[in-house]
Structures are given as C-alpha cells and as structure tokens.
PDB file of C-alpha atoms and ligand atoms in Angstrom:
ATOM      1  CA  UNK A   1       1.804  -2.628 -17.448  1.00 95.00           C
ATOM      2  CA  UNK A   2       1.310   1.014 -16.412  1.00 98.00           C
ATOM      3  CA  UNK A   3       1.577   1.190 -12.619  1.00 98.00           C
ATOM      4  CA  UNK A   4       0.981   4.196 -10.374  1.00 98.00           C
ATOM      5  CA  UNK A   5       2.203   4.224  -6.765  1.00 98.00           C
ATOM      6  CA  UNK A   6       0.468   6.595  -4.387  1.00 98.00           C
ATOM      7  CA  UNK A   7       1.462   7.881  -0.938  1.00 98.00           C
ATOM      8  CA  UNK A   8       0.853  11.146   0.966  1.00 98.00           C
ATOM      9  CA  UNK A   9       3.537  13.645   0.032  1.00 98.00           C
ATOM     10  CA  UNK A  10       5.149  11.838  -2.940  1.00 98.00           C
ATOM     11  CA  UNK A  11       8.593  12.497  -1.532  1.00 98.00           C
ATOM     12  CA  UNK A  12       9.360   9.308   0.432  1.00 98.00           C
ATOM     13  CA  UNK A  13       7.483   6.032  -0.064  1.00 98.00           C
ATOM     14  CA  UNK A  14       5.944   6.187  -3.536  1.00 98.00           C
ATOM     15  CA  UNK A  15       9.053   7.692  -5.205  1.00 98.00           C
ATOM     16  CA  UNK A  16      11.084   4.924  -3.551  1.00 98.00           C
ATOM     17  CA  UNK A  17       8.665   2.258  -4.805  1.00 98.00           C
ATOM     18  CA  UNK A  18       8.674   3.828  -8.282  1.00 98.00           C
ATOM     19  CA  UNK A  19      12.486   3.877  -8.548  1.00 98.00           C
ATOM     20  CA  UNK A  20      12.761   0.331  -7.177  1.00 98.00           C
ATOM     21  CA  UNK A  21      10.175  -1.186  -9.515  1.00 98.00           C
ATOM     22  CA  UNK A  22      11.684   0.598 -12.526  1.00 98.00           C
ATOM     23  CA  UNK A  23      15.016  -0.895 -11.511  1.00 98.00           C
ATOM     24  CA  UNK A  24      13.526  -4.390 -11.201  1.00 98.00           C
ATOM     25  CA  UNK A  25      11.373  -4.440 -14.375  1.00 97.00           C
ATOM     26  CA  UNK A  26      10.500  -2.736 -17.637  1.00 96.00           C
ATOM     27  CA  UNK A  27       7.006  -1.795 -16.526  1.00 97.00           C
ATOM     28  CA  UNK A  28       5.970   1.825 -16.943  1.00 98.00           C
ATOM     29  CA  UNK A  29       5.895   3.248 -13.440  1.00 98.00           C
ATOM     30  CA  UNK A  30       4.891   6.622 -12.010  1.00 98.00           C
ATOM     31  CA  UNK A  31       4.064   7.936  -8.544  1.00 98.00           C
ATOM     32  CA  UNK A  32       1.956  10.679  -6.996  1.00 98.00           C
ATOM     33  CA  UNK A  33       0.743  11.928  -3.629  1.00 98.00           C
ATOM     34  CA  UNK A  34      -2.676  12.435  -2.102  1.00 98.00           C
ATOM     35  CA  UNK A  35      -1.492  15.727  -0.567  1.00 98.00           C
ATOM     36  CA  UNK A  36       1.657  16.492  -2.501  1.00 98.00           C
ATOM     37  CA  UNK A  37       3.192  19.797  -3.418  1.00 97.00           C
ATOM     38  CA  UNK A  38       4.249  19.813  -7.067  1.00 97.00           C
ATOM     39  CA  UNK A  39       7.878  19.939  -8.128  1.00 98.00           C
ATOM     40  CA  UNK A  40       9.845  18.876  -5.029  1.00 98.00           C
ATOM     41  CA  UNK A  41      12.673  16.313  -5.121  1.00 98.00           C
ATOM     42  CA  UNK A  42      12.467  13.053  -3.174  1.00 98.00           C
ATOM     43  CA  UNK A  43      13.501  13.380   0.457  1.00 97.00           C
ATOM     44  CA  UNK A  44      17.201  13.341   1.218  1.00 97.00           C
ATOM     45  CA  UNK A  45      16.943  10.027   3.065  1.00 98.00           C
ATOM     46  CA  UNK A  46      15.034   8.357   0.192  1.00 98.00           C
ATOM     47  CA  UNK A  47      17.753   9.528  -2.203  1.00 98.00           C
ATOM     48  CA  UNK A  48      20.454   8.272   0.162  1.00 98.00           C
ATOM     49  CA  UNK A  49      18.960   4.812   0.608  1.00 98.00           C
ATOM     50  CA  UNK A  50      18.442   4.359  -3.131  1.00 98.00           C
ATOM     51  CA  UNK A  51      21.919   5.619  -3.933  1.00 98.00           C
ATOM     52  CA  UNK A  52      23.443   3.094  -1.513  1.00 98.00           C
ATOM     53  CA  UNK A  53      21.597   0.336  -3.389  1.00 98.00           C
ATOM     54  CA  UNK A  54      22.713   1.687  -6.770  1.00 98.00           C
ATOM     55  CA  UNK A  55      19.141   2.490  -7.846  1.00 98.00           C
ATOM     56  CA  UNK A  56      18.762   5.572 -10.058  1.00 98.00           C
ATOM     57  CA  UNK A  57      16.325   8.231  -8.887  1.00 98.00           C
ATOM     58  CA  UNK A  58      14.937  11.112 -10.884  1.00 96.00           C
ATOM     59  CA  UNK A  59      11.960  12.618  -9.167  1.00 98.00           C
ATOM     60  CA  UNK A  60       9.688  15.626  -8.919  1.00 98.00           C
ATOM     61  CA  UNK A  61       6.759  15.337  -6.554  1.00 98.00           C
ATOM     62  CA  UNK A  62       3.265  15.619  -7.951  1.00 98.00           C
ATOM     63  CA  UNK A  63      -0.272  15.662  -6.733  1.00 98.00           C
ATOM     64  CA  UNK A  64      -2.585  12.921  -7.963  1.00 98.00           C
ATOM     65  CA  UNK A  65      -4.581  13.996 -11.038  1.00 98.00           C
ATOM     66  CA  UNK A  66      -7.410  12.576 -13.113  1.00 98.00           C
ATOM     67  CA  UNK A  67      -4.927  12.331 -15.968  1.00 98.00           C
ATOM     68  CA  UNK A  68      -2.586  10.108 -13.920  1.00 98.00           C
ATOM     69  CA  UNK A  69      -5.488   7.962 -12.771  1.00 98.00           C
ATOM     70  CA  UNK A  70      -6.603   7.532 -16.385  1.00 98.00           C
ATOM     71  CA  UNK A  71      -3.046   6.673 -17.414  1.00 98.00           C
ATOM     72  CA  UNK A  72      -2.611   3.911 -14.833  1.00 98.00           C
ATOM     73  CA  UNK A  73      -3.751   0.331 -15.343  1.00 97.00           C
ATOM     74  CA  UNK A  74      -2.924  -0.574 -11.742  1.00 97.00           C
ATOM     75  CA  UNK A  75      -2.883   1.844  -8.805  1.00 98.00           C
ATOM     76  CA  UNK A  76      -1.025   0.684  -5.700  1.00 98.00           C
ATOM     77  CA  UNK A  77      -1.167   2.715  -2.514  1.00 98.00           C
ATOM     78  CA  UNK A  78       1.059   2.641   0.530  1.00 98.00           C
ATOM     79  CA  UNK A  79      -1.783   2.577   3.057  1.00 95.00           C
ATOM     80  CA  UNK A  80      -5.447   1.681   3.384  1.00 91.00           C
ATOM     81  CA  UNK A  81      -6.145   5.378   4.032  1.00 94.00           C
ATOM     82  CA  UNK A  82      -4.692   6.320   0.641  1.00 97.00           C
ATOM     83  CA  UNK A  83      -6.632   3.523  -1.001  1.00 95.00           C
ATOM     84  CA  UNK A  84      -9.955   4.465   0.544  1.00 95.00           C
ATOM     85  CA  UNK A  85      -9.400   8.170  -0.178  1.00 98.00           C
ATOM     86  CA  UNK A  86      -8.605   7.447  -3.825  1.00 98.00           C
ATOM     87  CA  UNK A  87     -11.618   5.181  -4.204  1.00 97.00           C
ATOM     88  CA  UNK A  88     -13.810   7.963  -2.899  1.00 98.00           C
ATOM     89  CA  UNK A  89     -12.227  10.560  -5.140  1.00 98.00           C
ATOM     90  CA  UNK A  90     -12.167   8.335  -8.221  1.00 98.00           C
ATOM     91  CA  UNK A  91     -14.993   5.795  -7.874  1.00 97.00           C
ATOM     92  CA  UNK A  92     -14.785   5.018 -11.592  1.00 97.00           C
ATOM     93  CA  UNK A  93     -11.278   3.557 -10.993  1.00 96.00           C
ATOM     94  CA  UNK A  94     -12.135   1.716  -7.764  1.00 95.00           C
ATOM     95  CA  UNK A  95     -11.578  -1.735  -9.275  1.00 94.00           C
ATOM     96  CA  UNK A  96      -7.956  -0.926 -10.055  1.00 95.00           C
ATOM     97  CA  UNK A  97      -6.977   0.562  -6.693  1.00 96.00           C
ATOM     98  CA  UNK A  98      -5.304  -1.641  -4.052  1.00 94.00           C
ATOM     99  CA  UNK A  99      -2.790  -1.246  -1.280  1.00 94.00           C
ATOM    100  CA  UNK A 100       0.545  -2.723  -2.325  1.00 96.00           C
ATOM    101  CA  UNK A 101       0.313  -5.259   0.479  1.00 93.00           C
ATOM    102  CA  UNK A 102      -3.213  -6.431  -0.249  1.00 88.00           C
ATOM    103  CA  UNK A 103      -2.478  -6.757  -3.977  1.00 92.00           C
ATOM    104  CA  UNK A 104       0.555  -8.912  -3.267  1.00 92.00           C
ATOM    105  CA  UNK A 105      -0.924 -10.754  -0.308  1.00 85.00           C
ATOM    106  CA  UNK A 106      -4.667 -11.492  -0.441  1.00 72.00           C
ATOM    107  CA  UNK A 107      -4.478 -12.842   3.110  1.00 80.00           C
ATOM    108  CA  UNK A 108      -4.726  -9.259   4.429  1.00 77.00           C
ATOM    109  CA  UNK A 109      -8.046  -8.601   2.752  1.00 73.00           C
ATOM    110  CA  UNK A 110      -9.405 -11.966   3.828  1.00 83.00           C
ATOM    111  CA  UNK A 111      -8.569 -11.128   7.441  1.00 85.00           C
ATOM    112  CA  UNK A 112     -10.345  -7.746   7.106  1.00 81.00           C
ATOM    113  CA  UNK A 113     -13.509  -9.425   5.868  1.00 87.00           C
ATOM    114  CA  UNK A 114     -13.352 -11.947   8.712  1.00 93.00           C
ATOM    115  CA  UNK A 115     -12.828  -9.139  11.206  1.00 90.00           C
ATOM    116  CA  UNK A 116     -15.872  -7.234   9.955  1.00 90.00           C
ATOM    117  CA  UNK A 117     -17.952 -10.381  10.392  1.00 95.00           C
ATOM    118  CA  UNK A 118     -16.488 -11.042  13.838  1.00 96.00           C
ATOM    119  CA  UNK A 119     -17.590  -7.575  14.998  1.00 95.00           C
ATOM    120  CA  UNK A 120     -21.113  -8.267  13.750  1.00 96.00           C
ATOM    121  CA  UNK A 121     -21.057 -11.585  15.630  1.00 96.00           C
ATOM    122  CA  UNK A 122     -19.811  -9.788  18.722  1.00 95.00           C
ATOM    123  CA  UNK A 123     -22.744  -7.372  18.689  1.00 95.00           C
ATOM    124  CA  UNK A 124     -25.162 -10.281  18.250  1.00 94.00           C
ATOM    125  CA  UNK A 125     -23.577 -12.213  21.117  1.00 94.00           C
ATOM    126  CA  UNK A 126     -23.751  -9.094  23.322  1.00 93.00           C
ATOM    127  CA  UNK A 127     -27.403  -8.562  22.460  1.00 94.00           C
ATOM    128  CA  UNK A 128     -28.200 -12.211  23.199  1.00 93.00           C
ATOM    129  CA  UNK A 129     -26.149 -12.238  26.426  1.00 88.00           C
ATOM    130  CA  UNK A 130     -24.121 -15.243  25.233  1.00 90.00           C
ATOM    131  CA  UNK A 131     -21.138 -14.856  27.575  1.00 90.00           C
ATOM    132  CA  UNK A 132     -19.169 -17.908  26.427  1.00 92.00           C
ATOM    133  CA  UNK A 133     -19.645 -17.059  22.780  1.00 94.00           C
ATOM    134  CA  UNK A 134     -18.598 -13.494  23.555  1.00 95.00           C
ATOM    135  CA  UNK A 135     -15.226 -14.624  24.914  1.00 95.00           C
ATOM    136  CA  UNK A 136     -14.557 -16.836  21.888  1.00 96.00           C
ATOM    137  CA  UNK A 137     -15.384 -13.967  19.529  1.00 97.00           C
ATOM    138  CA  UNK A 138     -13.207 -11.536  21.463  1.00 96.00           C
ATOM    139  CA  UNK A 139     -10.307 -13.967  21.158  1.00 96.00           C
ATOM    140  CA  UNK A 140     -10.953 -14.299  17.437  1.00 96.00           C
ATOM    141  CA  UNK A 141     -10.992 -10.498  17.069  1.00 95.00           C
ATOM    142  CA  UNK A 142      -7.672 -10.145  18.892  1.00 92.00           C
ATOM    143  CA  UNK A 143      -6.125 -12.762  16.625  1.00 91.00           C
ATOM    144  CA  UNK A 144      -7.468 -11.153  13.435  1.00 89.00           C
ATOM    145  CA  UNK A 145      -6.376  -7.688  14.528  1.00 84.00           C
ATOM    146  CA  UNK A 146      -2.886  -9.067  14.994  1.00 81.00           C
ATOM    147  CA  UNK A 147      -2.947 -10.381  11.424  1.00 80.00           C
ATOM    148  CA  UNK A 148      -3.986  -7.059   9.897  1.00 75.00           C
ATOM    149  CA  UNK A 149      -1.981  -4.686  12.071  1.00 69.00           C
ATOM    150  CA  UNK A 150       0.635  -4.697   9.367  1.00 74.00           C
ATOM    151  CA  UNK A 151      -1.313  -3.725   6.236  1.00 82.00           C
ATOM    152  CA  UNK A 152       0.362  -0.380   5.569  1.00 92.00           C
ATOM    153  CA  UNK A 153       3.842   0.485   4.388  1.00 94.00           C
ATOM    154  CA  UNK A 154       5.354   2.389   7.284  1.00 90.00           C
ATOM    155  CA  UNK A 155       5.665   6.171   6.785  1.00 94.00           C
ATOM    156  CA  UNK A 156       9.298   7.129   7.438  1.00 96.00           C
ATOM    157  CA  UNK A 157       8.660  10.886   6.954  1.00 95.00           C
ATOM    158  CA  UNK A 158      10.845  12.948   9.296  1.00 92.00           C
ATOM    159  CA  UNK A 159      12.767   9.910  10.600  1.00 95.00           C
ATOM    160  CA  UNK A 160      16.426   9.098  10.161  1.00 95.00           C
ATOM    161  CA  UNK A 161      17.950   7.029   7.348  1.00 96.00           C
ATOM    162  CA  UNK A 162      17.769   3.764   9.277  1.00 96.00           C
ATOM    163  CA  UNK A 163      13.961   4.047   9.322  1.00 96.00           C
ATOM    164  CA  UNK A 164      13.978   4.687   5.569  1.00 98.00           C
ATOM    165  CA  UNK A 165      16.080   1.554   5.215  1.00 97.00           C
ATOM    166  CA  UNK A 166      13.327  -0.414   6.939  1.00 96.00           C
ATOM    167  CA  UNK A 167      10.784   1.054   4.515  1.00 97.00           C
ATOM    168  CA  UNK A 168      13.095   0.067   1.677  1.00 98.00           C
ATOM    169  CA  UNK A 169      13.317  -3.515   2.978  1.00 97.00           C
ATOM    170  CA  UNK A 170       9.536  -3.707   3.361  1.00 95.00           C
ATOM    171  CA  UNK A 171       8.983  -2.358  -0.159  1.00 97.00           C
ATOM    172  CA  UNK A 172      11.613  -4.687  -1.558  1.00 97.00           C
ATOM    173  CA  UNK A 173       9.821  -7.731  -0.146  1.00 95.00           C
ATOM    174  CA  UNK A 174       6.417  -6.774  -1.558  1.00 96.00           C
ATOM    175  CA  UNK A 175       7.744  -5.482  -4.883  1.00 98.00           C
ATOM    176  CA  UNK A 176       9.439  -8.834  -5.501  1.00 97.00           C
ATOM    177  CA  UNK A 177       6.079 -10.547  -4.997  1.00 94.00           C
ATOM    178  CA  UNK A 178       4.464  -7.930  -7.258  1.00 96.00           C
ATOM    179  CA  UNK A 179       6.995  -8.602 -10.035  1.00 97.00           C
ATOM    180  CA  UNK A 180       6.173 -12.335  -9.929  1.00 93.00           C
ATOM    181  CA  UNK A 181       2.447 -11.643  -9.897  1.00 91.00           C
ATOM    182  CA  UNK A 182       2.722  -9.287 -12.876  1.00 92.00           C
ATOM    183  CA  UNK A 183       4.693 -11.914 -14.810  1.00 91.00           C
ATOM    184  CA  UNK A 184       1.737 -14.277 -14.415  1.00 84.00           C
ATOM    185  CA  UNK A 185      -0.788 -11.583 -15.422  1.00 77.00           C
ATOM    186  CA  UNK A 186       1.226 -10.627 -18.516  1.00 62.00           C
ATOM    187  CA  UNK A 187       1.407 -14.205 -19.768  1.00 57.00           C
TER     188      UNK A 187
HETATM  189  N1  PTR B   1       3.528  15.912   6.555  1.00 77.56           N
HETATM  190  C1  PTR B   1       4.227  16.506   5.438  1.00 77.56           C
HETATM  191  C2  PTR B   1       3.684  15.937   4.181  1.00 77.56           C
HETATM  192  C3  PTR B   1       4.255  14.601   3.927  1.00 77.56           C
HETATM  193  C4  PTR B   1       3.751  13.470   4.540  1.00 77.56           C
HETATM  194  C5  PTR B   1       4.298  12.206   4.297  1.00 77.56           C
HETATM  195  C6  PTR B   1       5.364  12.125   3.444  1.00 77.56           C
HETATM  196  O1  PTR B   1       5.867  10.891   3.144  1.00 77.56           O
HETATM  197  P1  PTR B   1       5.400  10.121   1.805  1.00 77.56           P
HETATM  198  O2  PTR B   1       6.008  10.864   0.639  1.00 77.56           O
HETATM  199  O3  PTR B   1       5.951   8.753   1.967  1.00 77.56           O
HETATM  200  O4  PTR B   1       3.915  10.137   1.779  1.00 77.56           O
HETATM  201  C7  PTR B   1       5.886  13.246   2.826  1.00 77.56           C
HETATM  202  C8  PTR B   1       5.333  14.487   3.100  1.00 77.56           C
HETATM  203  C9  PTR B   1       4.074  18.023   5.529  1.00 77.56           C
HETATM  204  O5  PTR B   1       4.244  18.514   6.625  1.00 77.56           O
HETATM  205  O6  PTR B   1       3.843  18.664   4.523  1.00 77.56           O
END
C-alpha cells in the first residue's frame, strides 16, 4: 500500500514514522509537512534516535502537495489538527485521511463521538434545569475527555533526545498495530 505520513515541519515525527514503517514492511511510504520548508534533513535528534535503533534514514523535508495526496492510498497524520487541516485543504481525499492513532485504535474516534453527544446533552440539561442529570453528564464528560486526551503523537520539536525517544516508542506501538491491520486489509 502507498502510505503518506503527515506532520507539521516534516523534520521530526513524520520522517521518523516513514523510516520506521519502511524498516518494518515493504509498503511504499513517504512523508510531508503541513508547513514544511523543502529540502531540509530530518532533525538531529530524529537521526540520532533512528541510528541507535539501526533504522536507515534518508530524508529531505517537503511540503504537502496535491501530487503527494494523489499518490497516497492512505494518509496518516500525527495530530487531529493535521488531519482536519488536510481534510479542509483536500476534501476530495477526506475518506483516506486519519490520525495514526485513530486508524489503529477506533476507540479514540468512538470517544470523540460520545463526547460531542455528551456536550449536547449537557446543554439540554442546563436548559431544562435538571441538576442531577447535569452532574452525571459532567462526570461522563470528564471521563471521556480523559480517554481522548491522548489522540495525538507528541511533538518533540526543540526538545532533547530523550523526548524524541518517547515519540519513537509511541510511534513504534502504533506502527506495529498498523502493520497488523494492513496485513488484514491486503489479504
Ligand atoms: N516550529 C518550527 C516548524 C516545525 C514544527 C514542528 C516540527 O516537528 P514535526 O516535523 O514533527 O512536525 C518541525 C518543525 C519552525 O519554527 O519553523
């Protein structure tokens, strides 16, 4: 499958995800940034973390283009912000754009839908002066917000290598799930 990873600057997270997935599988993988400058190498810390793990990295940053979007069969973003921005910019590709975490873990999206509904319920309870109901809904909202607080891959930009290592570990977890999911789709 042709997979495109998208982050902000295309120097930290998406190049890391690209190198890691290429190392794990034979899928065709590329990466790009929503606000990237063209032609820069991956950040020093990204290179360092990948080198430690023995993962080859050959990278030049690039801005997202229509051509790349047309090339990709699956577009996986690092955050919900990237996803929503891409969907706005390329509505014709909306059905193929997901955050990495939501694509590998549908529970996140489910919780978002439930949260949206809970806020509607909250407004209704407020309008109807249903105090008891209000408390129950507020508790539900707190619980759902806890579940979705973790939907983005953390941006390590400007941090030290140990933070990049955490990003690596997070990516590694979700890329392993992605690999399994793609095996099932390919079959
Ligand atoms: N903020 C950076 C842009 C940037 C942001 C995030 C970033 O990380 P990533 O490549 O993971 O999006 C890289 C670069 C700038 O000052 O130009």
